[in-house]
Short mmCIF file of N, CA, C and O in Angstrom, two decimals:
data_model
loop_
_atom_site.label_atom_id
_atom_site.label_comp_id
_atom_site.label_asym_id
_atom_site.label_seq_id
_atom_site.Cartn_x
_atom_site.Cartn_y
_atom_site.Cartn_z
N UNK A 1176 0.81 -1.19 0.00
CA UNK A 1176 0.00 0.00 0.00
C UNK A 1176 0.86 1.27 0.00
O UNK A 1176 0.52 2.22 -0.67
N UNK A 1177 1.99 1.27 0.73
CA UNK A 1177 2.87 2.43 0.78
C UNK A 1177 3.45 2.73 -0.58
O UNK A 1177 3.65 3.87 -0.94
N UNK A 1178 3.75 1.71 -1.36
CA UNK A 1178 4.35 1.89 -2.67
C UNK A 1178 3.36 2.61 -3.60
O UNK A 1178 3.74 3.45 -4.38
N UNK A 1179 2.10 2.33 -3.51
CA UNK A 1179 1.08 2.96 -4.36
C UNK A 1179 0.83 4.40 -3.92
O UNK A 1179 0.62 5.26 -4.74
N UNK A 1180 0.89 4.71 -2.64
CA UNK A 1180 0.57 6.04 -2.13
C UNK A 1180 1.62 7.08 -2.52
O UNK A 1180 1.29 8.23 -2.77
N UNK A 1181 2.90 6.70 -2.58
CA UNK A 1181 3.95 7.67 -2.89
C UNK A 1181 3.75 8.30 -4.27
O UNK A 1181 3.79 9.52 -4.41
N UNK A 1182 3.52 7.50 -5.33
CA UNK A 1182 3.31 8.13 -6.65
C UNK A 1182 2.06 9.02 -6.68
O UNK A 1182 2.05 10.06 -7.31
N UNK A 1183 1.01 8.60 -5.98
CA UNK A 1183 -0.22 9.39 -5.96
C UNK A 1183 0.02 10.72 -5.25
O UNK A 1183 -0.39 11.77 -5.72
N UNK A 1184 0.72 10.69 -4.11
CA UNK A 1184 1.04 11.92 -3.39
C UNK A 1184 1.93 12.83 -4.24
O UNK A 1184 1.75 14.05 -4.25
N UNK A 1185 2.86 12.23 -4.95
CA UNK A 1185 3.74 13.01 -5.81
C UNK A 1185 2.94 13.69 -6.92
O UNK A 1185 3.14 14.87 -7.21
N UNK A 1186 2.02 12.97 -7.54
CA UNK A 1186 1.17 13.56 -8.57
C UNK A 1186 0.31 14.68 -8.02
O UNK A 1186 0.15 15.73 -8.66
N UNK A 1187 -0.26 14.49 -6.85
CA UNK A 1187 -1.07 15.53 -6.22
C UNK A 1187 -0.22 16.77 -5.92
O UNK A 1187 -0.66 17.90 -6.11
N UNK A 1188 0.99 16.58 -5.46
CA UNK A 1188 1.88 17.69 -5.16
C UNK A 1188 2.22 18.46 -6.44
O UNK A 1188 2.17 19.70 -6.46
N UNK A 1189 2.54 17.76 -7.51
CA UNK A 1189 2.85 18.42 -8.79
C UNK A 1189 1.63 19.19 -9.29
O UNK A 1189 1.73 20.33 -9.73
N UNK A 1190 0.46 18.59 -9.21
CA UNK A 1190 -0.77 19.26 -9.63
C UNK A 1190 -1.00 20.52 -8.81
O UNK A 1190 -1.33 21.58 -9.34
N UNK A 1191 -0.82 20.46 -7.51
CA UNK A 1191 -1.02 21.60 -6.62
C UNK A 1191 -0.04 22.73 -6.96
O UNK A 1191 -0.43 23.89 -7.07
N UNK A 1192 1.22 22.42 -7.16
CA UNK A 1192 2.23 23.43 -7.48
C UNK A 1192 1.90 24.10 -8.81
O UNK A 1192 1.96 25.32 -8.93
N UNK A 1193 1.53 23.32 -9.82
CA UNK A 1193 1.16 23.89 -11.12
C UNK A 1193 -0.08 24.76 -11.01
O UNK A 1193 -0.16 25.80 -11.65
N UNK A 1194 -1.04 24.37 -10.21
CA UNK A 1194 -2.25 25.17 -10.03
C UNK A 1194 -1.92 26.51 -9.39
O UNK A 1194 -2.44 27.54 -9.79
N UNK A 1195 -1.07 26.50 -8.39
CA UNK A 1195 -0.68 27.76 -7.73
C UNK A 1195 0.07 28.66 -8.70
O UNK A 1195 -0.13 29.88 -8.71
N UNK A 1196 0.93 28.12 -9.53
CA UNK A 1196 1.68 28.92 -10.50
C UNK A 1196 0.73 29.57 -11.49
O UNK A 1196 0.90 30.72 -11.87
N UNK A 1197 -0.31 28.86 -11.91
CA UNK A 1197 -1.28 29.41 -12.86
C UNK A 1197 -2.04 30.57 -12.25
O UNK A 1197 -2.28 31.57 -12.89
N UNK A 1198 -2.39 30.46 -10.98
CA UNK A 1198 -3.12 31.52 -10.31
C UNK A 1198 -2.24 32.76 -10.20
O UNK A 1198 -2.67 33.87 -10.46
N UNK A 1199 -0.97 32.58 -9.89
CA UNK A 1199 -0.06 33.71 -9.75
C UNK A 1199 0.06 34.44 -11.08
O UNK A 1199 0.03 35.66 -11.14
N UNK A 1200 0.17 33.73 -12.19
CA UNK A 1200 0.30 34.36 -13.49
C UNK A 1200 -0.95 35.17 -13.82
O UNK A 1200 -0.86 36.23 -14.40
N UNK A 1201 -2.10 34.69 -13.46
CA UNK A 1201 -3.34 35.40 -13.76
C UNK A 1201 -3.44 36.70 -12.99
O UNK A 1201 -4.08 37.64 -13.43
N UNK A 1202 -2.81 36.80 -11.81
CA UNK A 1202 -2.87 38.00 -11.00
C UNK A 1202 -1.89 39.07 -11.43
O UNK A 1202 -1.97 40.21 -11.01
N UNK A 1203 -0.92 38.72 -12.27
CA UNK A 1203 0.09 39.69 -12.69
C UNK A 1203 -0.56 40.73 -13.61
O UNK A 1203 -1.47 40.43 -14.37
N UNK A 1204 -0.08 41.98 -13.56
CA UNK A 1204 -0.67 43.02 -14.42
C UNK A 1204 -0.42 42.75 -15.89
O UNK A 1204 0.59 42.16 -16.26
N UNK A 1205 -1.36 43.18 -16.72
CA UNK A 1205 -1.22 43.02 -18.15
C UNK A 1205 -0.18 44.02 -18.63
O UNK A 1205 -0.20 45.18 -18.27
N UNK A 1206 0.76 43.57 -19.44
CA UNK A 1206 1.78 44.48 -19.94
C UNK A 1206 1.64 44.68 -21.43
O UNK A 1206 1.09 43.84 -22.13
N UNK A 1207 2.12 45.81 -21.89
CA UNK A 1207 2.17 46.07 -23.32
C UNK A 1207 3.51 45.53 -23.80
O UNK A 1207 4.55 45.98 -23.36
N UNK A 1208 3.46 44.55 -24.66
CA UNK A 1208 4.71 43.98 -25.14
C UNK A 1208 5.00 44.40 -26.58
O UNK A 1208 6.14 44.41 -26.99
N UNK A 1209 3.98 44.73 -27.32
CA UNK A 1209 4.18 45.10 -28.71
C UNK A 1209 4.71 46.53 -28.80
O UNK A 1209 4.33 47.40 -28.02
N UNK A 1210 5.58 46.74 -29.76
CA UNK A 1210 6.18 48.05 -29.99
C UNK A 1210 5.50 48.68 -31.20
O UNK A 1210 5.25 47.99 -32.19
N UNK A 1211 5.20 49.97 -31.16
CA UNK A 1211 4.64 50.62 -32.35
C UNK A 1211 5.57 50.42 -33.56
O UNK A 1211 6.79 50.52 -33.43
N UNK A 1212 4.98 50.12 -34.71
CA UNK A 1212 5.77 49.83 -35.91
C UNK A 1212 5.47 50.83 -37.02
O UNK A 1212 4.51 51.61 -36.93
N UNK A 1213 6.27 50.74 -38.07
CA UNK A 1213 6.11 51.60 -39.25
C UNK A 1213 6.02 53.07 -38.86
O UNK A 1213 5.16 53.82 -39.35
N UNK A 1214 6.91 53.49 -37.97
CA UNK A 1214 6.93 54.88 -37.52
C UNK A 1214 7.52 55.74 -38.64
O UNK A 1214 8.52 55.37 -39.27
N UNK A 1215 6.89 56.88 -38.89
CA UNK A 1215 7.39 57.80 -39.90
C UNK A 1215 7.30 59.22 -39.37
O UNK A 1215 6.52 59.51 -38.46
N UNK A 1216 8.11 60.10 -39.94
CA UNK A 1216 8.11 61.51 -39.54
C UNK A 1216 8.10 62.36 -40.80
O UNK A 1216 8.89 62.15 -41.71
N UNK A 1217 7.19 63.32 -40.84
CA UNK A 1217 7.06 64.23 -41.98
C UNK A 1217 7.26 65.66 -41.49
O UNK A 1217 6.54 66.13 -40.61
N UNK A 1218 8.26 66.33 -42.07
CA UNK A 1218 8.58 67.69 -41.66
C UNK A 1218 7.62 68.68 -42.31
O UNK A 1218 7.20 68.51 -43.45
N UNK A 1219 7.30 69.73 -41.57
CA UNK A 1219 6.49 70.84 -42.08
C UNK A 1219 7.13 72.14 -41.64
O UNK A 1219 8.27 72.16 -41.19
N UNK A 1220 6.39 73.21 -41.72
CA UNK A 1220 6.87 74.53 -41.32
C UNK A 1220 6.78 74.65 -39.80
O UNK A 1220 5.70 74.86 -39.26
N UNK A 1221 7.91 74.47 -39.10
CA UNK A 1221 7.93 74.58 -37.64
C UNK A 1221 7.29 73.41 -36.93
O UNK A 1221 6.96 73.51 -35.75
N UNK A 1222 7.10 72.31 -37.64
CA UNK A 1222 6.48 71.14 -37.01
C UNK A 1222 6.95 69.85 -37.66
O UNK A 1222 7.48 69.85 -38.78
N UNK A 1223 6.74 68.75 -36.94
CA UNK A 1223 6.97 67.40 -37.47
C UNK A 1223 5.75 66.56 -37.11
O UNK A 1223 5.31 66.57 -35.95
N UNK A 1224 5.20 65.86 -38.08
CA UNK A 1224 4.07 64.96 -37.84
C UNK A 1224 4.60 63.53 -37.82
O UNK A 1224 5.22 63.08 -38.78
N UNK A 1225 4.37 62.84 -36.70
CA UNK A 1225 4.83 61.46 -36.51
C UNK A 1225 3.62 60.55 -36.62
O UNK A 1225 2.58 60.81 -36.01
N UNK A 1226 3.76 59.46 -37.39
CA UNK A 1226 2.68 58.48 -37.57
C UNK A 1226 3.24 57.08 -37.29
O UNK A 1226 4.41 56.82 -37.53
N UNK A 1227 2.36 56.18 -36.83
CA UNK A 1227 2.77 54.80 -36.55
C UNK A 1227 1.57 53.88 -36.57
O UNK A 1227 0.43 54.34 -36.52
N UNK A 1228 1.84 52.57 -36.63
CA UNK A 1228 0.77 51.57 -36.52
C UNK A 1228 0.43 51.39 -35.06
O UNK A 1228 1.32 51.27 -34.21
N UNK A 1229 -0.86 51.32 -34.76
CA UNK A 1229 -1.32 51.15 -33.38
C UNK A 1229 -0.99 49.77 -32.82
O UNK A 1229 -0.76 48.82 -33.56
N UNK A 1230 -0.99 49.69 -31.50
CA UNK A 1230 -0.74 48.45 -30.78
C UNK A 1230 -2.05 48.00 -30.15
O UNK A 1230 -2.68 48.78 -29.41
N UNK A 1231 -2.46 46.78 -30.42
CA UNK A 1231 -3.69 46.24 -29.85
C UNK A 1231 -3.63 46.27 -28.33
O UNK A 1231 -2.67 45.81 -27.73
N UNK A 1232 -4.64 46.84 -27.69
CA UNK A 1232 -4.72 46.89 -26.24
C UNK A 1232 -4.06 48.10 -25.60
O UNK A 1232 -4.17 48.30 -24.40
N UNK A 1233 -3.40 48.94 -26.39
CA UNK A 1233 -2.74 50.12 -25.83
C UNK A 1233 -3.79 51.16 -25.43
O UNK A 1233 -4.76 51.38 -26.14
N UNK A 1234 -3.57 51.80 -24.27
CA UNK A 1234 -4.44 52.89 -23.82
C UNK A 1234 -4.01 54.22 -24.41
O UNK A 1234 -4.83 55.10 -24.66
N UNK A 1235 -2.69 54.39 -24.57
CA UNK A 1235 -2.15 55.64 -25.10
C UNK A 1235 -0.74 55.39 -25.63
O UNK A 1235 -0.22 54.28 -25.53
N UNK A 1236 -0.16 56.45 -26.17
CA UNK A 1236 1.19 56.39 -26.73
C UNK A 1236 1.99 57.58 -26.21
O UNK A 1236 1.43 58.65 -25.97
N UNK A 1237 3.30 57.38 -26.07
CA UNK A 1237 4.20 58.48 -25.74
C UNK A 1237 5.13 58.69 -26.91
O UNK A 1237 5.68 57.73 -27.46
N UNK A 1238 5.30 59.95 -27.29
CA UNK A 1238 6.22 60.33 -28.35
C UNK A 1238 7.38 61.05 -27.67
O UNK A 1238 7.17 62.06 -26.99
N UNK A 1239 8.57 60.53 -27.83
CA UNK A 1239 9.77 61.12 -27.23
C UNK A 1239 10.58 61.81 -28.31
O UNK A 1239 10.79 61.24 -29.39
N UNK A 1240 11.05 63.03 -28.03
CA UNK A 1240 11.82 63.81 -28.98
C UNK A 1240 13.19 64.13 -28.39
O UNK A 1240 13.31 64.43 -27.20
N UNK A 1241 14.20 64.06 -29.25
CA UNK A 1241 15.56 64.41 -28.85
C UNK A 1241 16.17 65.31 -29.91
O UNK A 1241 15.82 65.23 -31.09
N UNK A 1242 17.08 66.16 -29.49
CA UNK A 1242 17.80 67.04 -30.41
C UNK A 1242 19.04 66.36 -30.99
O UNK A 1242 19.74 66.95 -31.81
N UNK A 1243 19.32 65.14 -30.55
CA UNK A 1243 20.46 64.40 -31.07
C UNK A 1243 20.05 62.94 -31.31
O UNK A 1243 19.09 62.46 -30.71
N UNK A 1244 20.76 62.25 -32.19
CA UNK A 1244 20.42 60.84 -32.45
C UNK A 1244 20.48 60.03 -31.16
O UNK A 1244 21.23 60.34 -30.25
N UNK A 1245 19.67 58.98 -31.12
CA UNK A 1245 19.62 58.12 -29.94
C UNK A 1245 18.45 58.43 -29.02
O UNK A 1245 18.50 58.16 -27.82
N UNK A 1246 17.39 59.00 -29.58
CA UNK A 1246 16.19 59.29 -28.77
C UNK A 1246 15.67 58.00 -28.14
O UNK A 1246 15.69 56.94 -28.76
N UNK A 1247 15.23 58.09 -26.90
CA UNK A 1247 14.64 56.94 -26.21
C UNK A 1247 13.84 57.46 -25.03
O UNK A 1247 13.91 58.65 -24.70
N UNK A 1248 13.10 56.55 -24.38
CA UNK A 1248 12.35 56.97 -23.20
C UNK A 1248 13.27 57.28 -22.03
O UNK A 1248 12.84 57.81 -21.02
N UNK A 1249 14.56 56.99 -22.17
CA UNK A 1249 15.54 57.33 -21.14
C UNK A 1249 16.43 58.50 -21.57
O UNK A 1249 17.17 59.03 -20.76
N UNK A 1250 16.39 58.86 -22.84
CA UNK A 1250 17.23 59.92 -23.38
C UNK A 1250 16.39 60.80 -24.30
O UNK A 1250 16.25 60.49 -25.49
N UNK A 1251 15.80 61.85 -23.75
CA UNK A 1251 14.92 62.69 -24.55
C UNK A 1251 14.94 64.13 -24.06
O UNK A 1251 15.33 64.41 -22.93
N UNK A 1252 14.51 65.04 -24.95
CA UNK A 1252 14.42 66.46 -24.62
C UNK A 1252 12.97 66.91 -24.47
O UNK A 1252 12.71 68.02 -24.02
N UNK A 1253 12.03 66.07 -24.88
CA UNK A 1253 10.61 66.39 -24.76
C UNK A 1253 9.78 65.13 -24.90
O UNK A 1253 10.20 64.17 -25.54
N UNK A 1254 8.60 65.13 -24.24
CA UNK A 1254 7.71 63.96 -24.30
C UNK A 1254 6.28 64.46 -24.41
O UNK A 1254 5.86 65.37 -23.69
N UNK A 1255 5.52 63.85 -25.31
CA UNK A 1255 4.10 64.16 -25.49
C UNK A 1255 3.31 62.86 -25.42
O UNK A 1255 3.80 61.80 -25.81
N UNK A 1256 2.08 62.94 -24.92
CA UNK A 1256 1.22 61.77 -24.81
C UNK A 1256 -0.02 61.97 -25.68
O UNK A 1256 -0.53 63.08 -25.79
N UNK A 1257 -0.48 60.87 -26.29
CA UNK A 1257 -1.66 60.93 -27.16
C UNK A 1257 -2.36 59.57 -27.17
O UNK A 1257 -1.73 58.56 -26.89
N UNK A 1258 -3.63 59.58 -27.50
CA UNK A 1258 -4.37 58.33 -27.69
C UNK A 1258 -4.49 57.99 -29.17
O UNK A 1258 -5.02 56.95 -29.53
N UNK A 1259 -4.01 58.88 -30.03
CA UNK A 1259 -4.07 58.70 -31.47
C UNK A 1259 -2.79 58.01 -31.97
O UNK A 1259 -1.83 57.87 -31.23
N UNK A 1260 -2.79 57.61 -33.24
CA UNK A 1260 -1.58 57.03 -33.84
C UNK A 1260 -0.89 58.04 -34.76
O UNK A 1260 -0.10 57.68 -35.61
N UNK A 1261 -1.21 59.30 -34.55
CA UNK A 1261 -0.57 60.42 -35.25
C UNK A 1261 -0.39 61.55 -34.25
O UNK A 1261 -1.27 61.81 -33.43
N UNK A 1262 0.78 62.18 -34.29
CA UNK A 1262 1.00 63.35 -33.42
C UNK A 1262 1.78 64.40 -34.18
O UNK A 1262 2.81 64.09 -34.79
N UNK A 1263 1.31 65.64 -34.17
CA UNK A 1263 2.02 66.76 -34.78
C UNK A 1263 2.70 67.56 -33.68
O UNK A 1263 2.03 68.17 -32.84
N UNK A 1264 4.02 67.52 -33.68
CA UNK A 1264 4.82 68.26 -32.69
C UNK A 1264 5.08 69.64 -33.29
O UNK A 1264 5.80 69.77 -34.26
N UNK A 1265 4.47 70.66 -32.70
CA UNK A 1265 4.56 72.02 -33.23
C UNK A 1265 5.52 72.86 -32.40
O UNK A 1265 5.95 72.46 -31.32
N UNK A 1266 5.85 74.03 -32.92
CA UNK A 1266 6.73 74.95 -32.20
C UNK A 1266 8.20 74.60 -32.35
O UNK A 1266 9.02 74.99 -31.51
N UNK A 1267 8.54 73.85 -33.39
CA UNK A 1267 9.92 73.45 -33.60
C UNK A 1267 10.63 74.47 -34.49
O UNK A 1267 10.00 75.23 -35.22
N UNK A 1268 11.95 74.49 -34.42
CA UNK A 1268 12.75 75.43 -35.20
C UNK A 1268 13.05 74.87 -36.58
O UNK A 1268 13.56 73.75 -36.71
N UNK A 1269 12.75 75.67 -37.59
CA UNK A 1269 13.09 75.27 -38.96
C UNK A 1269 14.60 75.15 -39.09
O UNK A 1269 15.35 75.94 -38.53
N UNK A 1270 15.05 74.10 -39.81
CA UNK A 1270 16.47 73.89 -40.04
C UNK A 1270 17.15 73.07 -38.96
O UNK A 1270 18.33 72.74 -39.08
N UNK A 1271 16.44 72.70 -37.90
CA UNK A 1271 16.99 71.87 -36.82
C UNK A 1271 16.47 70.45 -36.97
O UNK A 1271 15.27 70.25 -37.16
N UNK A 1272 17.37 69.47 -36.89
CA UNK A 1272 16.96 68.07 -36.97
C UNK A 1272 16.43 67.60 -35.61
O UNK A 1272 17.02 67.91 -34.57
N UNK A 1273 15.33 66.85 -35.65
CA UNK A 1273 14.71 66.29 -34.44
C UNK A 1273 14.59 64.78 -34.63
O UNK A 1273 14.35 64.30 -35.73
N UNK A 1274 14.74 64.05 -33.53
CA UNK A 1274 14.73 62.59 -33.54
C UNK A 1274 13.60 62.13 -32.62
O UNK A 1274 13.42 62.66 -31.53
N UNK A 1275 12.85 61.10 -33.07
CA UNK A 1275 11.66 60.67 -32.34
C UNK A 1275 11.60 59.15 -32.20
O UNK A 1275 12.01 58.42 -33.11
N UNK A 1276 11.06 58.69 -31.07
CA UNK A 1276 10.65 57.30 -30.88
C UNK A 1276 9.27 57.32 -30.24
O UNK A 1276 8.87 58.30 -29.62
N UNK A 1277 8.53 56.22 -30.40
CA UNK A 1277 7.18 56.10 -29.87
C UNK A 1277 7.09 54.85 -29.01
O UNK A 1277 7.70 53.83 -29.34
N UNK A 1278 6.36 54.93 -27.90
CA UNK A 1278 6.08 53.76 -27.07
C UNK A 1278 4.57 53.63 -26.89
O UNK A 1278 3.84 54.61 -27.00
N UNK A 1279 4.11 52.41 -26.61
CA UNK A 1279 2.71 52.14 -26.31
C UNK A 1279 2.58 51.98 -24.80
O UNK A 1279 3.48 51.46 -24.14
N UNK A 1280 1.44 52.43 -24.25
CA UNK A 1280 1.21 52.33 -22.82
C UNK A 1280 -0.12 51.65 -22.54
O UNK A 1280 -1.10 51.86 -23.26
N UNK A 1281 -0.12 50.82 -21.49
CA UNK A 1281 -1.34 50.18 -20.98
C UNK A 1281 -1.27 50.24 -19.48
O UNK A 1281 -0.35 49.67 -18.87
N UNK A 1282 -2.18 50.98 -18.88
CA UNK A 1282 -2.16 51.21 -17.43
C UNK A 1282 -0.80 51.76 -17.04
O UNK A 1282 -0.40 52.79 -17.56
N UNK A 1283 -0.07 51.09 -16.17
CA UNK A 1283 1.23 51.61 -15.73
C UNK A 1283 2.39 50.93 -16.45
O UNK A 1283 3.53 51.04 -16.02
N UNK A 1284 2.13 50.25 -17.54
CA UNK A 1284 3.17 49.54 -18.29
C UNK A 1284 3.46 50.28 -19.59
O UNK A 1284 2.57 50.85 -20.20
N UNK A 1285 4.72 50.23 -20.03
CA UNK A 1285 5.14 50.90 -21.26
C UNK A 1285 6.00 49.96 -22.09
O UNK A 1285 6.85 49.25 -21.56
N UNK A 1286 5.77 49.97 -23.39
CA UNK A 1286 6.54 49.11 -24.30
C UNK A 1286 7.97 49.63 -24.43
O UNK A 1286 8.30 50.73 -23.98
N UNK A 1287 8.78 48.86 -25.12
CA UNK A 1287 10.10 49.33 -25.51
C UNK A 1287 9.94 50.39 -26.59
O UNK A 1287 8.86 50.55 -27.17
N UNK A 1288 11.02 51.09 -26.89
CA UNK A 1288 11.00 52.14 -27.90
C UNK A 1288 10.81 51.58 -29.31
O UNK A 1288 11.31 50.51 -29.63
N UNK A 1289 10.14 52.36 -30.14
CA UNK A 1289 10.04 52.04 -31.56
C UNK A 1289 11.39 52.34 -32.22
O UNK A 1289 12.32 52.83 -31.57
N UNK A 1290 11.47 52.07 -33.49
CA UNK A 1290 12.63 52.50 -34.27
C UNK A 1290 12.64 54.03 -34.28
O UNK A 1290 11.58 54.67 -34.30
N UNK A 1291 13.83 54.59 -34.30
CA UNK A 1291 13.96 56.05 -34.31
C UNK A 1291 13.73 56.59 -35.72
O UNK A 1291 14.14 55.99 -36.71
N UNK A 1292 13.05 57.74 -35.79
CA UNK A 1292 12.87 58.46 -37.04
C UNK A 1292 13.35 59.89 -36.85
O UNK A 1292 13.42 60.38 -35.72
N UNK A 1293 13.68 60.54 -37.93
CA UNK A 1293 14.16 61.92 -37.84
C UNK A 1293 13.52 62.77 -38.92
O UNK A 1293 13.12 62.26 -39.98
N UNK A 1294 13.41 64.06 -38.64
CA UNK A 1294 12.89 65.02 -39.62
C UNK A 1294 13.42 66.40 -39.26
O UNK A 1294 13.72 66.68 -38.10
N UNK A 1295 13.54 67.25 -40.29
CA UNK A 1295 14.03 68.61 -40.11
C UNK A 1295 12.98 69.58 -40.66
O UNK A 1295 12.79 69.66 -41.89
N UNK A 1296 12.28 70.29 -39.76
CA UNK A 1296 11.27 71.25 -40.24
C UNK A 1296 11.92 72.32 -41.12
O UNK A 1296 13.09 72.66 -40.94
N UNK A 1297 11.14 72.81 -42.10
CA UNK A 1297 11.64 73.89 -42.95
C UNK A 1297 10.50 74.80 -43.36
O UNK A 1297 9.34 74.37 -43.44
N UNK A 1298 10.86 76.03 -43.59
CA UNK A 1298 9.87 77.01 -44.04
C UNK A 1298 9.48 76.68 -45.48
O UNK A 1298 10.28 76.13 -46.24
N UNK A 1299 8.27 77.02 -45.85
CA UNK A 1299 7.86 76.74 -47.24
C UNK A 1299 8.68 77.59 -48.21
O UNK A 1299 9.16 78.67 -47.86
N UNK A 1300 8.84 77.07 -49.41
CA UNK A 1300 9.54 77.81 -50.45
C UNK A 1300 8.75 79.06 -50.78
O UNK A 1300 7.51 79.02 -50.85
N UNK A 1301 9.43 80.19 -50.95
CA UNK A 1301 8.68 81.40 -51.33
C UNK A 1301 8.04 81.22 -52.70
O UNK A 1301 8.58 80.55 -53.57
N UNK A 1302 6.88 81.82 -52.86
CA UNK A 1302 6.19 81.74 -54.14
C UNK A 1302 7.02 82.47 -55.20
O UNK A 1302 7.64 83.51 -54.92
N UNK A 1303 7.07 81.94 -56.40
CA UNK A 1303 7.84 82.62 -57.45
C UNK A 1303 7.24 83.98 -57.76
O UNK A 1303 6.02 84.16 -57.71
N UNK A 1304 8.12 84.92 -58.05
CA UNK A 1304 7.66 86.27 -58.39
C UNK A 1304 7.08 86.26 -59.80
O UNK A 1304 7.64 85.61 -60.70
N UNK A 1305 6.00 86.98 -60.00
CA UNK A 1305 5.42 87.01 -61.35
C UNK A 1305 6.36 87.75 -62.31
O UNK A 1305 7.08 88.66 -61.89
N UNK A 1306 6.36 87.36 -63.56
CA UNK A 1306 7.23 88.04 -64.54
C UNK A 1306 6.79 89.50 -64.73
O UNK A 1306 5.61 89.81 -64.61
N UNK A 1307 7.76 90.36 -65.05
CA UNK A 1307 7.46 91.79 -65.26
C UNK A 1307 7.08 92.08 -66.67
O UNK A 1307 7.41 91.54 -67.63
#
């Protein structure tokens, strides 16, 4: 009888440990793991418009801007938040290069940085003068 009970107790113990592990995983907060993709930046007059593909389940997005290459959520000169997948950063200096990355947010969790994009705002070309 003792020989039969040991394997049964062992199976019950394994089942119990696996059940507890499953419960713990269910209690962990939901994280955003997907990174915004296909990020692009279009320069305008004193502004840059950044666009990206949305992340399923994201509550909002953060757009990080840097004045030098290597923009990230740890290395930035400005940060804006939006619920859209497009953001126009206005008030920028024409002729200055700006670097951007985007992250997705869900509750208190934030994804890794997107690929960096860059754009240099410029004033519109003056209209040609009419012939005399």
